[in-house]
Tab-separated table of N, CA and C in Angstrom:
chain	number	residue	atom	x	y	z
I	1	GLY	N	0.815	-1.185	0.000
I	1	GLY	CA	0.000	0.000	0.000
I	1	GLY	C	0.857	1.246	0.000
I	2	ASN	N	0.232	2.343	0.352
I	2	ASN	CA	0.924	3.628	0.363
I	2	ASN	C	1.224	4.088	1.780
I	3	THR	N	1.457	3.155	2.688
I	3	THR	CA	1.755	3.510	4.070
I	3	THR	C	3.204	3.951	4.167
I	4	THR	N	3.425	5.251	4.193
I	4	THR	CA	4.783	5.781	4.254
I	4	THR	C	5.084	6.404	5.602
I	5	HIS	N	4.099	6.520	6.463
I	5	HIS	CA	4.291	7.159	7.752
I	5	HIS	C	4.570	6.101	8.816
I	6	PRO	N	5.446	6.385	9.762
I	6	PRO	CA	5.803	5.386	10.766
I	6	PRO	C	4.642	4.916	11.644
I	7	ASP	N	3.568	5.709	11.763
I	7	ASP	CA	2.457	5.280	12.614
I	7	ASP	C	1.514	4.304	11.911
I	8	GLY	N	1.782	3.988	10.651
I	8	GLY	CA	0.991	2.996	9.931
I	8	GLY	C	-0.215	3.544	9.209
I	9	LYS	N	-0.470	4.846	9.314
I	9	LYS	CA	-1.614	5.447	8.624
I	9	LYS	C	-1.247	5.738	7.171
I	10	ALA	N	-2.213	5.552	6.307
I	10	ALA	CA	-1.990	5.827	4.885
I	10	ALA	C	-2.108	7.325	4.626
I	11	ASN	N	-1.426	7.776	3.594
I	11	ASN	CA	-1.512	9.180	3.205
I	11	ASN	C	-2.789	9.413	2.410
I	12	ASP	N	-3.475	10.504	2.708
I	12	ASP	CA	-4.706	10.813	1.994
I	12	ASP	C	-4.415	11.746	0.820
I	13	ILE	N	-5.449	12.085	0.096
I	13	ILE	CA	-5.301	12.905	-1.113
I	13	ILE	C	-4.794	14.308	-0.787
I	14	TRP	N	-5.109	14.818	0.405
I	14	TRP	CA	-4.683	16.164	0.781
I	14	TRP	C	-3.185	16.204	1.057
I	15	LEU	N	-2.661	15.170	1.690
I	15	LEU	CA	-1.231	15.115	1.961
I	15	LEU	C	-0.446	14.921	0.662
I	16	VAL	N	-0.930	14.056	-0.199
I	16	VAL	CA	-0.281	13.849	-1.491
I	16	VAL	C	-0.319	15.132	-2.320
I	17	GLY	N	-1.436	15.833	-2.288
I	17	GLY	CA	-1.546	17.105	-2.997
I	17	GLY	C	-0.585	18.151	-2.464
I	18	SER	N	-0.369	18.165	-1.157
I	18	SER	CA	0.592	19.105	-0.569
I	18	SER	C	2.013	18.797	-1.024
I	19	VAL	N	2.346	17.516	-1.089
I	19	VAL	CA	3.681	17.133	-1.557
I	19	VAL	C	3.852	17.493	-3.028
I	20	VAL	N	2.827	17.273	-3.827
I	20	VAL	CA	2.906	17.605	-5.255
I	20	VAL	C	3.058	19.117	-5.438
I	21	PHE	N	2.309	19.902	-4.674
I	21	PHE	CA	2.430	21.361	-4.785
I	21	PHE	C	3.820	21.823	-4.357
I	22	PHE	N	4.375	21.221	-3.301
I	22	PHE	CA	5.736	21.549	-2.890
I	22	PHE	C	6.727	21.191	-3.992
I	23	GLN	N	6.507	20.053	-4.645
I	23	GLN	CA	7.375	19.640	-5.749
I	23	GLN	C	7.328	20.645	-6.893
I	24	VAL	N	6.146	21.130	-7.209
I	24	VAL	CA	6.015	22.121	-8.280
I	24	VAL	C	6.788	23.383	-7.930
I	25	CYS	N	6.641	23.857	-6.700
I	25	CYS	CA	7.382	25.052	-6.265
I	25	CYS	C	8.883	24.815	-6.301
I	26	LEU	N	9.322	23.673	-5.811
I	26	LEU	CA	10.748	23.376	-5.732
I	26	LEU	C	11.373	23.209	-7.115
I	27	VAL	N	10.743	22.442	-7.986
I	27	VAL	CA	11.304	22.205	-9.320
I	27	VAL	C	11.304	23.494	-10.138
I	28	THR	N	10.269	24.288	-10.014
I	28	THR	CA	10.230	25.562	-10.735
I	28	THR	C	11.357	26.480	-10.287
I	29	ASN	N	11.563	26.583	-8.979
I	29	ASN	CA	12.626	27.448	-8.471
I	29	ASN	C	14.011	26.913	-8.813
I	30	LEU	N	14.202	25.608	-8.763
I	30	LEU	CA	15.493	25.046	-9.138
I	30	LEU	C	15.766	25.211	-10.626
I	31	THR	N	14.732	25.146	-11.446
I	31	THR	CA	14.898	25.399	-12.882
I	31	THR	C	15.314	26.840	-13.130
I	32	VAL	N	14.718	27.772	-12.406
I	32	VAL	CA	15.110	29.183	-12.528
I	32	VAL	C	16.573	29.354	-12.119
I	33	LEU	N	16.979	28.686	-11.039
I	33	LEU	CA	18.380	28.770	-10.616
I	33	LEU	C	19.330	28.192	-11.665
I	34	LEU	N	18.935	27.091	-12.296
I	34	LEU	CA	19.790	26.482	-13.318
I	34	LEU	C	19.898	27.340	-14.573
I	35	GLU	N	18.838	28.034	-14.931
I	35	GLU	CA	18.816	28.808	-16.162
I	35	GLU	C	19.319	30.235	-15.988
I	36	THR	N	19.584	30.646	-14.762
I	36	THR	CA	20.039	32.005	-14.507
I	36	THR	C	21.514	32.134	-14.855
I	37	CYS	N	21.838	33.148	-15.627
I	37	CYS	CA	23.238	33.364	-16.004
I	37	CYS	C	23.996	34.120	-14.917
I	38	TYR	N	23.311	34.968	-14.184
I	38	TYR	CA	23.965	35.787	-13.178
I	38	TYR	C	23.224	35.628	-11.857
I	39	LEU	N	23.806	34.862	-10.957
I	39	LEU	CA	23.183	34.667	-9.650
I	39	LEU	C	23.524	35.839	-8.744
I	40	ASN	N	22.513	36.442	-8.192
I	40	ASN	CA	22.725	37.526	-7.250
I	40	ASN	C	21.725	37.381	-6.102
I	41	TRP	N	21.641	38.386	-5.261
I	41	TRP	CA	20.801	38.281	-4.078
I	41	TRP	C	19.323	38.286	-4.423
I	42	VAL	N	18.935	38.856	-5.538
I	42	VAL	CA	17.522	38.888	-5.916
I	42	VAL	C	17.018	37.478	-6.225
I	43	VAL	N	17.823	36.701	-6.938
I	43	VAL	CA	17.449	35.328	-7.267
I	43	VAL	C	17.374	34.487	-5.997
I	44	ALA	N	18.362	34.649	-5.122
I	44	ALA	CA	18.372	33.902	-3.862
I	44	ALA	C	17.187	34.300	-2.984
I	45	LEU	N	16.859	35.587	-2.955
I	45	LEU	CA	15.719	36.053	-2.167
I	45	LEU	C	14.410	35.496	-2.715
I	46	GLY	N	14.268	35.466	-4.026
I	46	GLY	CA	13.063	34.903	-4.626
I	46	GLY	C	12.902	33.427	-4.317
I	47	PHE	N	14.006	32.674	-4.385
I	47	PHE	CA	13.986	31.257	-4.043
I	47	PHE	C	13.592	31.057	-2.591
I	48	PHE	N	14.213	31.808	-1.700
I	48	PHE	CA	13.930	31.685	-0.272
I	48	PHE	C	12.489	32.076	0.051
I	49	LEU	N	12.016	33.182	-0.504
I	49	LEU	CA	10.651	33.633	-0.206
I	49	LEU	C	9.599	32.677	-0.754
I	50	SER	N	9.864	32.062	-1.879
I	50	SER	CA	8.922	31.102	-2.430
I	50	SER	C	8.777	29.885	-1.526
I	51	LEU	N	9.895	29.339	-1.087
I	51	LEU	CA	9.833	28.185	-0.191
I	51	LEU	C	9.282	28.567	1.176
I	52	LEU	N	9.614	29.765	1.662
I	52	LEU	CA	9.067	30.227	2.934
I	52	LEU	C	7.557	30.414	2.851
I	53	ALA	N	7.074	30.918	1.725
I	53	ALA	CA	5.628	31.092	1.555
I	53	ALA	C	4.914	29.749	1.587
I	54	TRP	N	5.499	28.717	0.978
I	54	TRP	CA	4.879	27.391	1.027
I	54	TRP	C	4.832	26.873	2.453
I	55	VAL	N	5.939	27.014	3.182
I	55	VAL	CA	5.980	26.521	4.565
I	55	VAL	C	4.976	27.267	5.434
I	56	LEU	N	4.910	28.583	5.308
I	56	LEU	CA	3.963	29.367	6.113
I	56	LEU	C	2.510	29.034	5.765
I	57	PHE	N	2.209	28.918	4.483
I	57	PHE	CA	0.857	28.584	4.071
I	57	PHE	C	0.467	27.186	4.530
I	58	GLN	N	1.360	26.221	4.347
I	58	GLN	CA	1.086	24.852	4.776
I	58	GLN	C	0.925	24.787	6.295
I	59	GLY	N	1.767	25.503	7.012
I	59	GLY	CA	1.636	25.546	8.469
I	59	GLY	C	0.339	26.186	8.918
I	60	TYR	N	-0.081	27.228	8.206
I	60	TYR	CA	-1.334	27.902	8.559
I	60	TYR	C	-2.540	26.998	8.339
I	61	ILE	N	-2.617	26.352	7.185
I	61	ILE	CA	-3.801	25.542	6.920
I	61	ILE	C	-3.785	24.211	7.670
I	62	SER	N	-2.601	23.781	8.146
I	62	SER	CA	-2.567	22.526	8.896
I	62	SER	C	-2.782	22.731	10.385
I	63	GLY	N	-2.926	23.976	10.815
I	63	GLY	CA	-3.263	24.240	12.211
I	63	GLY	C	-2.076	24.326	13.143
I	64	LEU	N	-0.909	24.698	12.655
I	64	LEU	CA	0.240	24.833	13.544
I	64	LEU	C	0.072	25.958	14.552
I	65	HIS	N	-0.735	26.954	14.228
I	65	HIS	CA	-0.938	28.090	15.127
I	65	HIS	C	-2.049	27.836	16.137
I	66	GLY	N	-2.651	26.654	16.118
I	66	GLY	CA	-3.652	26.292	17.120
I	66	GLY	C	-5.084	26.336	16.637
I	67	VAL	N	-5.368	27.108	15.610
I	67	VAL	CA	-6.727	27.237	15.102
I	67	VAL	C	-6.883	26.309	13.896
I	68	VAL	N	-7.963	25.550	13.866
I	68	VAL	CA	-8.214	24.657	12.740
I	68	VAL	C	-8.811	25.475	11.599
I	69	VAL	N	-8.070	25.602	10.519
I	69	VAL	CA	-8.540	26.358	9.365
I	69	VAL	C	-9.400	25.464	8.481
I	70	THR	N	-8.928	24.280	8.199
I	70	THR	CA	-9.680	23.321	7.418
I	70	THR	C	-9.413	21.931	7.983
I	71	SER	N	-10.450	21.177	8.144
I	71	SER	CA	-10.296	19.872	8.800
I	71	SER	C	-9.552	18.869	7.935
I	72	GLU	N	-9.572	19.035	6.627
I	72	GLU	CA	-8.881	18.097	5.750
I	72	GLU	C	-7.365	18.174	5.912
I	73	PHE	N	-6.856	19.373	6.196
I	73	PHE	CA	-5.416	19.572	6.307
I	73	PHE	C	-4.910	19.537	7.738
I	74	TYR	N	-5.780	19.356	8.713
I	74	TYR	CA	-5.360	19.424	10.107
I	74	TYR	C	-4.285	18.377	10.405
I	75	GLY	N	-3.136	18.830	10.865
I	75	GLY	CA	-2.031	17.949	11.208
I	75	GLY	C	-1.174	17.505	10.038
I	76	SER	N	-1.418	18.038	8.852
I	76	SER	CA	-0.658	17.576	7.685
I	76	SER	C	0.797	18.035	7.714
I	77	MET	N	1.061	19.203	8.286
I	77	MET	CA	2.449	19.677	8.352
I	77	MET	C	3.283	18.763	9.242
I	78	GLN	N	2.730	18.345	10.361
I	78	GLN	CA	3.449	17.440	11.253
I	78	GLN	C	3.694	16.092	10.564
I	79	ARG	N	2.723	15.638	9.791
I	79	ARG	CA	2.893	14.367	9.073
I	79	ARG	C	3.925	14.504	7.950
I	80	LEU	N	3.934	15.650	7.272
I	80	LEU	CA	4.926	15.866	6.212
I	80	LEU	C	6.342	15.895	6.776
I	81	LEU	N	6.526	16.621	7.867
I	81	LEU	CA	7.865	16.757	8.439
I	81	LEU	C	8.315	15.506	9.176
I	82	GLY	N	7.375	14.677	9.618
I	82	GLY	CA	7.727	13.496	10.380
I	82	GLY	C	7.850	12.221	9.567
I	83	CYS	N	7.731	12.326	8.261
I	83	CYS	CA	7.751	11.133	7.419
I	83	CYS	C	9.026	11.097	6.580
I	84	PRO	N	9.954	10.187	6.889
I	84	PRO	CA	11.202	10.150	6.123
I	84	PRO	C	11.017	9.757	4.662
I	85	MET	N	9.982	9.007	4.349
I	85	MET	CA	9.758	8.599	2.964
I	85	MET	C	9.430	9.803	2.083
I	86	ILE	N	8.773	10.801	2.632
I	86	ILE	CA	8.426	11.991	1.846
I	86	ILE	C	9.697	12.757	1.475
I	87	TYR	N	10.674	12.812	2.373
I	87	TYR	CA	11.950	13.445	2.037
I	87	TYR	C	12.614	12.729	0.861
I	88	LEU	N	12.602	11.424	0.886
I	88	LEU	CA	13.180	10.637	-0.200
I	88	LEU	C	12.435	10.877	-1.512
I	89	ILE	N	11.116	10.937	-1.443
I	89	ILE	CA	10.308	11.190	-2.637
I	89	ILE	C	10.601	12.571	-3.208
I	90	VAL	N	10.723	13.580	-2.352
I	90	VAL	CA	10.993	14.947	-2.812
I	90	VAL	C	12.361	15.027	-3.494
I	91	ILE	N	13.369	14.434	-2.898
I	91	ILE	CA	14.717	14.487	-3.477
I	91	ILE	C	14.779	13.724	-4.800
I	92	THR	N	14.218	12.527	-4.812
I	92	THR	CA	14.278	11.698	-6.015
I	92	THR	C	13.488	12.304	-7.167
I	93	SER	N	12.271	12.745	-6.900
I	93	SER	CA	11.450	13.284	-7.984
I	93	SER	C	11.982	14.633	-8.474
I	94	SER	N	12.586	15.428	-7.596
I	94	SER	CA	13.202	16.682	-8.051
I	94	SER	C	14.374	16.392	-8.975
I	95	ALA	N	15.203	15.431	-8.605
I	95	ALA	CA	16.341	15.070	-9.455
I	95	ALA	C	15.863	14.537	-10.803
I	96	MET	N	14.840	13.703	-10.781
I	96	MET	CA	14.323	13.149	-12.042
I	96	MET	C	13.704	14.239	-12.923
I	97	ALA	N	13.005	15.189	-12.310
I	97	ALA	CA	12.367	16.253	-13.092
I	97	ALA	C	13.398	17.196	-13.708
I	98	LEU	N	14.514	17.410	-13.026
I	98	LEU	CA	15.523	18.349	-13.520
I	98	LEU	C	16.561	17.702	-14.434
I	99	MET	N	16.635	16.389	-14.432
I	99	MET	CA	17.695	15.699	-15.171
I	99	MET	C	17.636	15.979	-16.677
I	100	ALA	N	16.464	16.001	-17.256
I	100	ALA	CA	16.359	16.259	-18.704
I	100	ALA	C	16.850	17.664	-19.044
I	101	ASP	N	16.495	18.658	-18.232
I	101	ASP	CA	16.953	20.028	-18.478
I	101	ASP	C	18.463	20.153	-18.330
I	102	ILE	N	19.005	19.495	-17.320
I	102	ILE	CA	20.450	19.569	-17.093
I	102	ILE	C	21.205	18.939	-18.260
I	103	HIS	N	20.779	17.780	-18.702
I	103	HIS	CA	21.457	17.110	-19.821
I	103	HIS	C	21.293	17.889	-21.125
I	104	ALA	N	20.098	18.400	-21.374
I	104	ALA	CA	19.878	19.173	-22.601
I	104	ALA	C	20.739	20.426	-22.623
I	105	LYS	N	20.851	21.093	-21.476
I	105	LYS	CA	21.680	22.296	-21.427
I	105	LYS	C	23.159	21.944	-21.599
I	106	GLY	N	23.596	20.836	-21.011
I	106	GLY	CA	24.988	20.413	-21.174
I	106	GLY	C	25.322	20.066	-22.611
I	107	ILE	N	24.418	19.363	-23.275
I	107	ILE	CA	24.634	19.016	-24.693
I	107	ILE	C	24.647	20.265	-25.553
I	108	LYS	N	23.728	21.184	-25.284
I	108	LYS	CA	23.663	22.416	-26.072
I	108	LYS	C	24.927	23.255	-25.886
I	109	CYS	N	25.390	23.375	-24.643
I	109	CYS	CA	26.598	24.172	-24.387
I	109	CYS	C	27.843	23.517	-24.970
I	110	SER	N	27.895	22.197	-24.970
I	110	SER	CA	29.089	21.494	-25.447
I	110	SER	C	29.163	21.417	-26.966
I	111	PHE	N	28.062	21.087	-27.603
I	111	PHE	CA	28.095	20.830	-29.044
I	111	PHE	C	27.559	21.968	-29.900
I	112	PHE	N	26.693	22.808	-29.349
I	112	PHE	CA	26.112	23.924	-30.103
I	112	PHE	C	26.194	25.206	-29.270
I	113	PRO	N	27.394	25.682	-28.961
I	113	PRO	CA	27.508	26.841	-28.070
I	113	PRO	C	27.046	28.131	-28.734
I	114	SER	N	26.414	28.962	-27.934
I	114	SER	CA	26.020	30.286	-28.412
I	114	SER	C	27.189	31.243	-28.196
I	115	VAL	N	27.013	32.477	-28.599
I	115	VAL	CA	28.060	33.476	-28.413
I	115	VAL	C	28.325	33.681	-26.924
I	116	LEU	N	27.274	33.661	-26.113
I	116	LEU	CA	27.429	33.811	-24.674
I	116	LEU	C	28.286	32.683	-24.093
I	117	HIS	N	28.036	31.457	-24.522
I	117	HIS	CA	28.826	30.325	-24.031
I	117	HIS	C	30.284	30.438	-24.450
I	118	GLN	N	30.530	30.911	-25.668
I	118	GLN	CA	31.908	31.058	-26.147
I	118	GLN	C	32.642	32.141	-25.354
I	119	VAL	N	31.953	33.248	-25.067
I	119	VAL	CA	32.572	34.321	-24.279
I	119	VAL	C	32.855	33.835	-22.855
I	120	GLN	N	31.902	33.112	-22.268
I	120	GLN	CA	32.114	32.578	-20.915
I	120	GLN	C	33.296	31.615	-20.887
I	121	ALA	N	33.420	30.760	-21.883
I	121	ALA	CA	34.542	29.824	-21.947
I	121	ALA	C	35.867	30.562	-22.086
I	122	LYS	N	35.882	31.640	-22.890
I	122	LYS	CA	37.110	32.411	-23.071
I	122	LYS	C	37.493	33.125	-21.783
I	123	VAL	N	36.533	33.705	-21.101
I	123	VAL	CA	36.812	34.398	-19.833
I	123	VAL	C	37.332	33.411	-18.794
I	124	LEU	N	36.727	32.245	-18.709
I	124	LEU	CA	37.194	31.234	-17.757
I	124	LEU	C	38.594	30.742	-18.109
I	125	ALA	N	38.855	30.551	-19.395
I	125	ALA	CA	40.188	30.105	-19.813
I	125	ALA	C	41.235	31.161	-19.475
I	126	ASP	N	40.933	32.451	-19.708
I	126	ASP	CA	41.858	33.522	-19.386
I	126	ASP	C	42.088	33.615	-17.874
I	127	ARG	N	41.033	33.423	-17.110
I	127	ARG	CA	41.129	33.518	-15.650
I	127	ARG	C	42.013	32.399	-15.093
I	128	TYR	N	41.867	31.199	-15.623
I	128	TYR	CA	42.652	30.074	-15.109
I	128	TYR	C	44.065	30.038	-15.668
I	129	SER	N	44.296	30.674	-16.816
I	129	SER	CA	45.652	30.698	-17.361
I	129	SER	C	46.541	31.650	-16.576
I	130	ARG	N	45.974	32.693	-15.960
I	130	ARG	CA	46.738	33.634	-15.146
I	130	ARG	C	47.054	33.077	-13.773
I	131	ALA	N	46.234	32.167	-13.299
I	131	ALA	CA	46.427	31.645	-11.932
I	131	ALA	C	47.529	30.659	-11.798
């Protein structure tokens, strides 16, 4: 079955939906990080705020603050954080979702480089030749 929690209870549709929504947020943000040519504090802040918004929203609807907002989600944050199988699912599915983009970008940069890739390679070669 789908018993992934140590207490033996099965995951319901609301918990699975929360994990899927977290996956969408995580994969989207990691794709933005992979495709960004210039990483700066704005990109890092956007990544952090996106994940923080998911945690705060999930905590709010699961009743971490004491008030039951919706009975379907009550206690879901505690179940998400307390289930080691969900961590494994998040890591594995994120890697699988990003693998095609990573390989496609590597092939494109190696065999069909754009002017930007050629300039970056030249700058890196000059930087390492001086060192």
